[in-house]
Amino acid sequence: MPASLFPPYEDLLRILPEIVLTIAGTLVMVLEPALRPERKRLLGGIAIAGLLVALWGTAVANLFRGPAFHQMVVVDGFATFFRALVIVVGILAVLCSIHYLQRERPDSGEYYALVLFSVVGQSVMAAANELIMIFIGLEISSIATYVLAGYLRDDRRNNESAIKYFLLGSFATAFLLYGIAWIYGAAGTTNLVEIRRVLSTPELAPPRFLVGVSAALMFVGFAFKVSAAPFQVWAPDVYQGAPAPVTAFMSAGPKAAAFAIFLRVYMTAFEPISNRWEPVVWLSALATMFVGNFAALLQNNIKRLLAYSSIAHAGYVMVAVSAHSEIGTAAAMFYLAAYAFMNVGAFAVVTHFARQGEKYVDVDDLAGLGHRQPVTAALFSIFLLSLIGIPLTGGFFGKFYIFKAALEAKLYWLTVIGLLNSAVAAYYYLRILVVMYFHEPGEAAQTVSPVAPGVKIALWASAAGTLLLGIFPSVILDFADRSAALMK
Amino acid sequence: MLLLLTLLPFAAAAVVAPLWSRAHRFAAGISVLVPLGTAVALLSLAPAVWRGEPLLEPHAWAPSVGVSLSFHLDGLSLLFSLLISGIGALVLLYSQGYLHGSPNLGRFCATLLFFMGSMLGVVLANNLVALFVFWELTSFSSYLLIGFESSRLKARNAALQALLVTGIGGLALLAGAVLLALAAGSYEITEVLAAGGLRQHALYLPILLLILGAAFTKSAQFPFHFWLPSAMEAPAPVSAYLHSATMVKAGVYLLARLNPALGGGAEWPLLLGLFGGATMLIGVVVAFFKNDLKQILAYSTIGVLGTLVLMIGVGTPDAFKAMAAYLLAHALYKGSLFLMSGAVDHETGTRDIGELSGLRRAMPLTAAVALIAAVSMAGLPPTLGFIGKELLYESANHAPAYAWLVTAALAVNGAILFAVAAMAGYKPFAGPLRSPKPPHEAPWTLWTAPGVAAVLGLVLGLAPRAAESAIRSAASAVAGAPVSVELSLFHGFNLPLLLTAAGVIVGGLLYIYRSRIAGLAPRSAPVTAGGVYDRLLAALVGFAALQTRWLQSGYLRAYLKIIILTAVLLGGYALLTRNAAAAALSVSDARFHELIVGGLILAGTIATVRARSRMISVAAVGAVGVGVSLIFVLFGAPDLAMTQLTIEALTVVLLVFVFHHLPDFSLKSRRPVRVLDVALCATAGVFMGALVLAAGAERPWPSISSYFTDNSRDLAGGRNVVNVILTDFRGLDTFGEITVLAIAGIGVYALLRLNMDEIRRREGARTAPSEAAIPAATTAPDRETP
């Protein structure tokens, strides 16, 4: 049947953020060779401008809620939430990067283009309503991130990080793709809503084992991307090796987007077989919290410590997923937002403090920062307290909401173990606080330079976000609550 | 109003610290006047509350999750908040003298104010989550205050220990609060208390245990009591304020607050009685054997906290009355004794009662204050301590169960407490003057503050009617029903008075023969709760080390194995749920040439694995690919075969170029590891094979091939179905394949050029082979075949 090749006007508006970001990314690529090295900072400005316009585009797209491009993408509250989240993470990451790139001197503009393209992928993931779109979004985001992880080509740590991330990541996505193939074979469609309809209609339902196998294979892919156990193994090595601002970005944006698709697929398409995947997610949540928190106890490298902590936080979100309820979804959304602010903020401090060549990345190096740079230390404390889950920070409400959802879903043991885990976690975050405030300033703190303007903005913005979510949680909470009912 | 009262100390804390360096006197004034003003404001609200008109003040916070900042001022909250603000004012006044001239005084006062706000929040909050929030803030400010002298490792460890213990308890409170709200249908405490029927709820026991966990850790009940003596590393004002008068009573407050909803039944009195009673006796006995003034006071505080918990467990209106009266008396005398111990330490440089005596000669005012407080602690008339203790005996005597046991325990406690009071408030001041350094009378700030508290205990003892309404309305709030209270110093000659008299005699003897009795005590207990805590912490770290070594080796191959293994387990499990057995594998109908091709594939696979050189491996992989292409040909899919063949060729070329850069191949893993690897790979292979076979047996959708044969002519106008599929039905697929091939081709070209460049360079400068393209695996120095 002949149809107009040009998509309807509303459909284009529904993917406005992706369009804007792609244009901005391409612009950066085109301008890059034309700029002299000292002018390359301009590219960071273009990236931020593009991201800000994309944020506006997200708001515009939100006015035109509904499916687009033959149900391949859908703009709903959920999509808007995650689009805004990944774009904000992108902005914060670029702010941290401008100074970093000047310092480490591979000052080439592809960096910003890669960030923008990665955000495009994540944005697609947020709005994808169909397995192929999910896969495409995931790959766009991942490939850009693989390159970013190894951006400093002459740095051995960067190289190791990138190659591990790339090899393991491609391997895990292959499982995802294989799972997609199987569910397409079983259900005859890749549209999530359609899959759900087929699975929940007894006359149409394909053999259970086929659905189970595809759900299991796709779980491998998703769990890898959100660094849930036992697929968390890559995260510490990759986070430690990658440039600090890239780690900040990786640990927040792609993770949030991966959780978005994880939630959407399992809460819509595989919802009819939730009794079969719930125990798996339950176990994974449990293992993720344990592995992350207990391994973090021993770390002295702060990037690696935060990597393990980011695994542990993925575990908490997995608790929300295993609640498989609307309040669980809303809790996961809120938590990911709070987590993005506090984690990017913490990595911004690491970016600032590490100095050229990332020389100072041990916890002990922070000794006496509280005396040398009280403001930076105070902001860092806010992020750490939020990571612990102390009240008046976003981390507290996030945890509260997740455990409330879990208890309402009668996941009593998981909640108890989760709570005990957060007590363990307090131990290693507090250690940083103790070193920062209670130890005599060491060489690293003596020589610390003033905070670069970009990093400063990122720090203040993250702190503001963390406190806002902790003191006035309703701003985000109500939106998450309203958006948790996914299109079914 | 209540919101304002709660937030005011926080605001003051934010102002005081930065202001201190610029306007020291002004900031000091604020930090004393804010708690004082709060106390006055509360007193102005008091008459209405005492008349039985509690104040309820809701504020929205996060309505979608049921969290509000609502406040509630009833008798119990009022008693606590008066103590918090009143003693807060005294302690802040005292701190000005105690830390005089310290550069950190501003920070200290700010933290104390922050704590005061949090503690007011705990007792005023009418929402379970808000209560938890403030509860955690008190733990956190306690952490900051214990570790205030941060240069001392002991102080830092004590701070962390206190935070971990009370923090875990706080998390229990969070879980308990959410469950309680689930059961009662609301997060508002007033509604929870009105809900009724909670004792019959299925979740009652978990709720109870979690709430008790929270209360027991916070109020230092056995076996969680060990953090409180360690917390004595804090400066004296902190010990007086947080660790005797207010914060440690938060657990008692929580139990008292929730008593109408959770109390009664069988578990509540049993658990509270058991733990409270044990804590009471352990606390007071250990206190008796201590020499350090602050340790004596700390352990006796633990004992009193046990007494209060025990009273809530007894659960009669009389017991609540005794609890409220004793709580007030204890806060007054213990607060002043702690402050006094700080003054003694300040002037003499020691807190060891063995080294101190006769201080009354040098410090008469401090001695007088200490004596008044000690009289109240010993439970002698005419003090509030006496009235409180008489009420304890009275209610124990009428306890609904085990009255004799409770009475006996309380009597033993009373006797030892008498001796302990004498040790703390009499011993250092009596006799000839002895002190490591010559003492002087403390500055006025150091004795006024404890003096006010001690004298208040005395005045309330002489005129008990003044405290009547406060105690009555507090006891009524705990009981959930009106309780009548009449306080007087003399109740006639009855059992309580008899027990008091006996206690004085036994306690006096204990005090006199203390040195001899102390000689009998074992030097150290074989098992201490603190030791268990240390061992648990060590075990935690040990477990962490083990787990991390095992899981995070840094080797790529180990990570791959984990991914494969889990994927196979998950998928295999799903596959096993299939009802029918896997489709039977039949070789009998296979044709001869098919078997040959199959053999080729198998041989290729084995050669890939067994090969001793990468190039042979790559060639063997190519052979496998060719075999697969042949299968496609045999089953009538030439287009697929063509694509496969091209892809295979390109892959082999790419692999050759990439592997060319890798160092020489060597076999490094040990034999058992290789055997395990083989097993893992075999399992993965079996899973994949079984999956394909099982899926092949199912055909949920009709085959598409008939559609192509039926429509290739009508829709696409071609008779060669394969051509039509390639160029029309799947035209976009073909286009995609071409694109992929083209990109792969470009990749091969790029690699070729790279290689040529390198060869040229190597010929130019005969140096060692470049390693530039090798990922420098810092954690994985040895490599195996992929």
PDB file of N, CA and C in Angstrom, chain B residues 695-726:
ATOM      1  N   ALA B 695      13.595 -25.551  19.268  1.00  0.00           N
ATOM      2  CA  ALA B 695      12.833 -24.543  18.545  1.00  0.00           C
ATOM      3  C   ALA B 695      12.396 -25.075  17.192  1.00  0.00           C
ATOM      4  N   GLY B 696      13.284 -25.891  16.580  1.00  0.00           N
ATOM      5  CA  GLY B 696      12.936 -26.446  15.283  1.00  0.00           C
ATOM      6  C   GLY B 696      11.708 -27.339  15.355  1.00  0.00           C
ATOM      7  N   ALA B 697      11.509 -27.951  16.497  1.00  0.00           N
ATOM      8  CA  ALA B 697      10.362 -28.843  16.657  1.00  0.00           C
ATOM      9  C   ALA B 697       9.061 -28.054  16.778  1.00  0.00           C
ATOM     10  N   GLU B 698       9.182 -26.797  17.148  1.00  0.00           N
ATOM     11  CA  GLU B 698       7.982 -25.958  17.272  1.00  0.00           C
ATOM     12  C   GLU B 698       7.821 -25.143  15.996  1.00  0.00           C
ATOM     13  N   ARG B 699       6.613 -24.891  15.657  1.00  0.00           N
ATOM     14  CA  ARG B 699       6.401 -24.020  14.503  1.00  0.00           C
ATOM     15  C   ARG B 699       5.197 -23.144  14.810  1.00  0.00           C
ATOM     16  N   PRO B 700       5.432 -22.120  15.616  1.00  0.00           N
ATOM     17  CA  PRO B 700       4.280 -21.315  16.031  1.00  0.00           C
ATOM     18  C   PRO B 700       3.655 -20.536  14.889  1.00  0.00           C
ATOM     19  N   TRP B 701       4.425 -20.231  13.875  1.00  0.00           N
ATOM     20  CA  TRP B 701       3.876 -19.446  12.772  1.00  0.00           C
ATOM     21  C   TRP B 701       4.002 -20.249  11.479  1.00  0.00           C
ATOM     22  N   PRO B 702       3.058 -20.066  10.550  1.00  0.00           N
ATOM     23  CA  PRO B 702       3.154 -20.785   9.272  1.00  0.00           C
ATOM     24  C   PRO B 702       4.386 -20.333   8.509  1.00  0.00           C
ATOM     25  N   SER B 703       4.926 -21.247   7.683  1.00  0.00           N
ATOM     26  CA  SER B 703       6.133 -20.942   6.921  1.00  0.00           C
ATOM     27  C   SER B 703       5.843 -19.813   5.946  1.00  0.00           C
ATOM     28  N   ILE B 704       6.881 -19.008   5.696  1.00  0.00           N
ATOM     29  CA  ILE B 704       6.677 -17.854   4.834  1.00  0.00           C
ATOM     30  C   ILE B 704       6.931 -18.203   3.365  1.00  0.00           C
ATOM     31  N   SER B 705       7.556 -19.385   3.125  1.00  0.00           N
ATOM     32  CA  SER B 705       8.014 -19.657   1.761  1.00  0.00           C
ATOM     33  C   SER B 705       6.860 -19.716   0.764  1.00  0.00           C
ATOM     34  N   SER B 706       5.689 -20.233   1.205  1.00  0.00           N
ATOM     35  CA  SER B 706       4.580 -20.324   0.266  1.00  0.00           C
ATOM     36  C   SER B 706       4.133 -18.933  -0.193  1.00  0.00           C
ATOM     37  N   TYR B 707       4.295 -17.960   0.738  1.00  0.00           N
ATOM     38  CA  TYR B 707       3.918 -16.599   0.372  1.00  0.00           C
ATOM     39  C   TYR B 707       4.775 -16.111  -0.782  1.00  0.00           C
ATOM     40  N   PHE B 708       6.082 -16.415  -0.715  1.00  0.00           N
ATOM     41  CA  PHE B 708       6.990 -15.964  -1.776  1.00  0.00           C
ATOM     42  C   PHE B 708       6.643 -16.633  -3.097  1.00  0.00           C
ATOM     43  N   THR B 709       6.461 -17.936  -3.062  1.00  0.00           N
ATOM     44  CA  THR B 709       6.182 -18.632  -4.325  1.00  0.00           C
ATOM     45  C   THR B 709       4.835 -18.196  -4.895  1.00  0.00           C
ATOM     46  N   ASP B 710       3.863 -17.941  -4.035  1.00  0.00           N
ATOM     47  CA  ASP B 710       2.550 -17.537  -4.528  1.00  0.00           C
ATOM     48  C   ASP B 710       2.566 -16.134  -5.103  1.00  0.00           C
ATOM     49  N   ASN B 711       3.358 -15.257  -4.539  1.00  0.00           N
ATOM     50  CA  ASN B 711       3.225 -13.846  -4.883  1.00  0.00           C
ATOM     51  C   ASN B 711       4.350 -13.284  -5.713  1.00  0.00           C
ATOM     52  N   SER B 712       5.406 -14.070  -5.953  1.00  0.00           N
ATOM     53  CA  SER B 712       6.557 -13.461  -6.626  1.00  0.00           C
ATOM     54  C   SER B 712       6.148 -12.967  -8.007  1.00  0.00           C
ATOM     55  N   ARG B 713       5.221 -13.634  -8.651  1.00  0.00           N
ATOM     56  CA  ARG B 713       4.832 -13.221  -9.984  1.00  0.00           C
ATOM     57  C   ARG B 713       3.869 -12.038  -9.939  1.00  0.00           C
ATOM     58  N   ASP B 714       2.847 -12.156  -9.093  1.00  0.00           N
ATOM     59  CA  ASP B 714       1.812 -11.122  -9.078  1.00  0.00           C
ATOM     60  C   ASP B 714       2.320  -9.802  -8.525  1.00  0.00           C
ATOM     61  N   LEU B 715       3.031  -9.876  -7.442  1.00  0.00           N
ATOM     62  CA  LEU B 715       3.429  -8.634  -6.782  1.00  0.00           C
ATOM     63  C   LEU B 715       4.716  -8.058  -7.343  1.00  0.00           C
ATOM     64  N   ALA B 716       5.672  -8.954  -7.661  1.00  0.00           N
ATOM     65  CA  ALA B 716       6.979  -8.460  -8.081  1.00  0.00           C
ATOM     66  C   ALA B 716       7.256  -8.666  -9.553  1.00  0.00           C
ATOM     67  N   GLY B 717       6.426  -9.435 -10.203  1.00  0.00           N
ATOM     68  CA  GLY B 717       6.584  -9.625 -11.631  1.00  0.00           C
ATOM     69  C   GLY B 717       7.839 -10.383 -12.018  1.00  0.00           C
ATOM     70  N   GLY B 718       8.283 -11.316 -11.220  1.00  0.00           N
ATOM     71  CA  GLY B 718       9.458 -12.095 -11.577  1.00  0.00           C
ATOM     72  C   GLY B 718       9.184 -13.565 -11.393  1.00  0.00           C
ATOM     73  N   ARG B 719       9.846 -14.387 -12.204  1.00  0.00           N
ATOM     74  CA  ARG B 719       9.563 -15.801 -12.078  1.00  0.00           C
ATOM     75  C   ARG B 719      10.611 -16.515 -11.246  1.00  0.00           C
ATOM     76  N   ASN B 720      11.803 -15.984 -11.244  1.00  0.00           N
ATOM     77  CA  ASN B 720      12.853 -16.577 -10.416  1.00  0.00           C
ATOM     78  C   ASN B 720      12.654 -16.124  -8.966  1.00  0.00           C
ATOM     79  N   VAL B 721      12.110 -17.017  -8.152  1.00  0.00           N
ATOM     80  CA  VAL B 721      11.692 -16.627  -6.802  1.00  0.00           C
ATOM     81  C   VAL B 721      12.889 -16.115  -5.982  1.00  0.00           C
ATOM     82  N   VAL B 722      14.035 -16.805  -6.126  1.00  0.00           N
ATOM     83  CA  VAL B 722      15.206 -16.403  -5.337  1.00  0.00           C
ATOM     84  C   VAL B 722      15.605 -14.971  -5.690  1.00  0.00           C
ATOM     85  N   ASN B 723      15.633 -14.675  -7.007  1.00  0.00           N
ATOM     86  CA  ASN B 723      15.996 -13.331  -7.429  1.00  0.00           C
ATOM     87  C   ASN B 723      15.022 -12.306  -6.875  1.00  0.00           C
ATOM     88  N   VAL B 724      13.744 -12.654  -6.938  1.00  0.00           N
ATOM     89  CA  VAL B 724      12.725 -11.717  -6.471  1.00  0.00           C
ATOM     90  C   VAL B 724      12.898 -11.449  -4.982  1.00  0.00           C
ATOM     91  N   ILE B 725      13.175 -12.515  -4.248  1.00  0.00           N
ATOM     92  CA  ILE B 725      13.364 -12.326  -2.809  1.00  0.00           C
ATOM     93  C   ILE B 725      14.536 -11.390  -2.560  1.00  0.00           C
ATOM     94  N   LEU B 726      15.635 -11.640  -3.257  1.00  0.00           N
ATOM     95  CA  LEU B 726      16.845 -10.850  -3.015  1.00  0.00           C
ATOM     96  C   LEU B 726      16.654  -9.388  -3.376  1.00  0.00           C
TER      97      LEU B 726
END
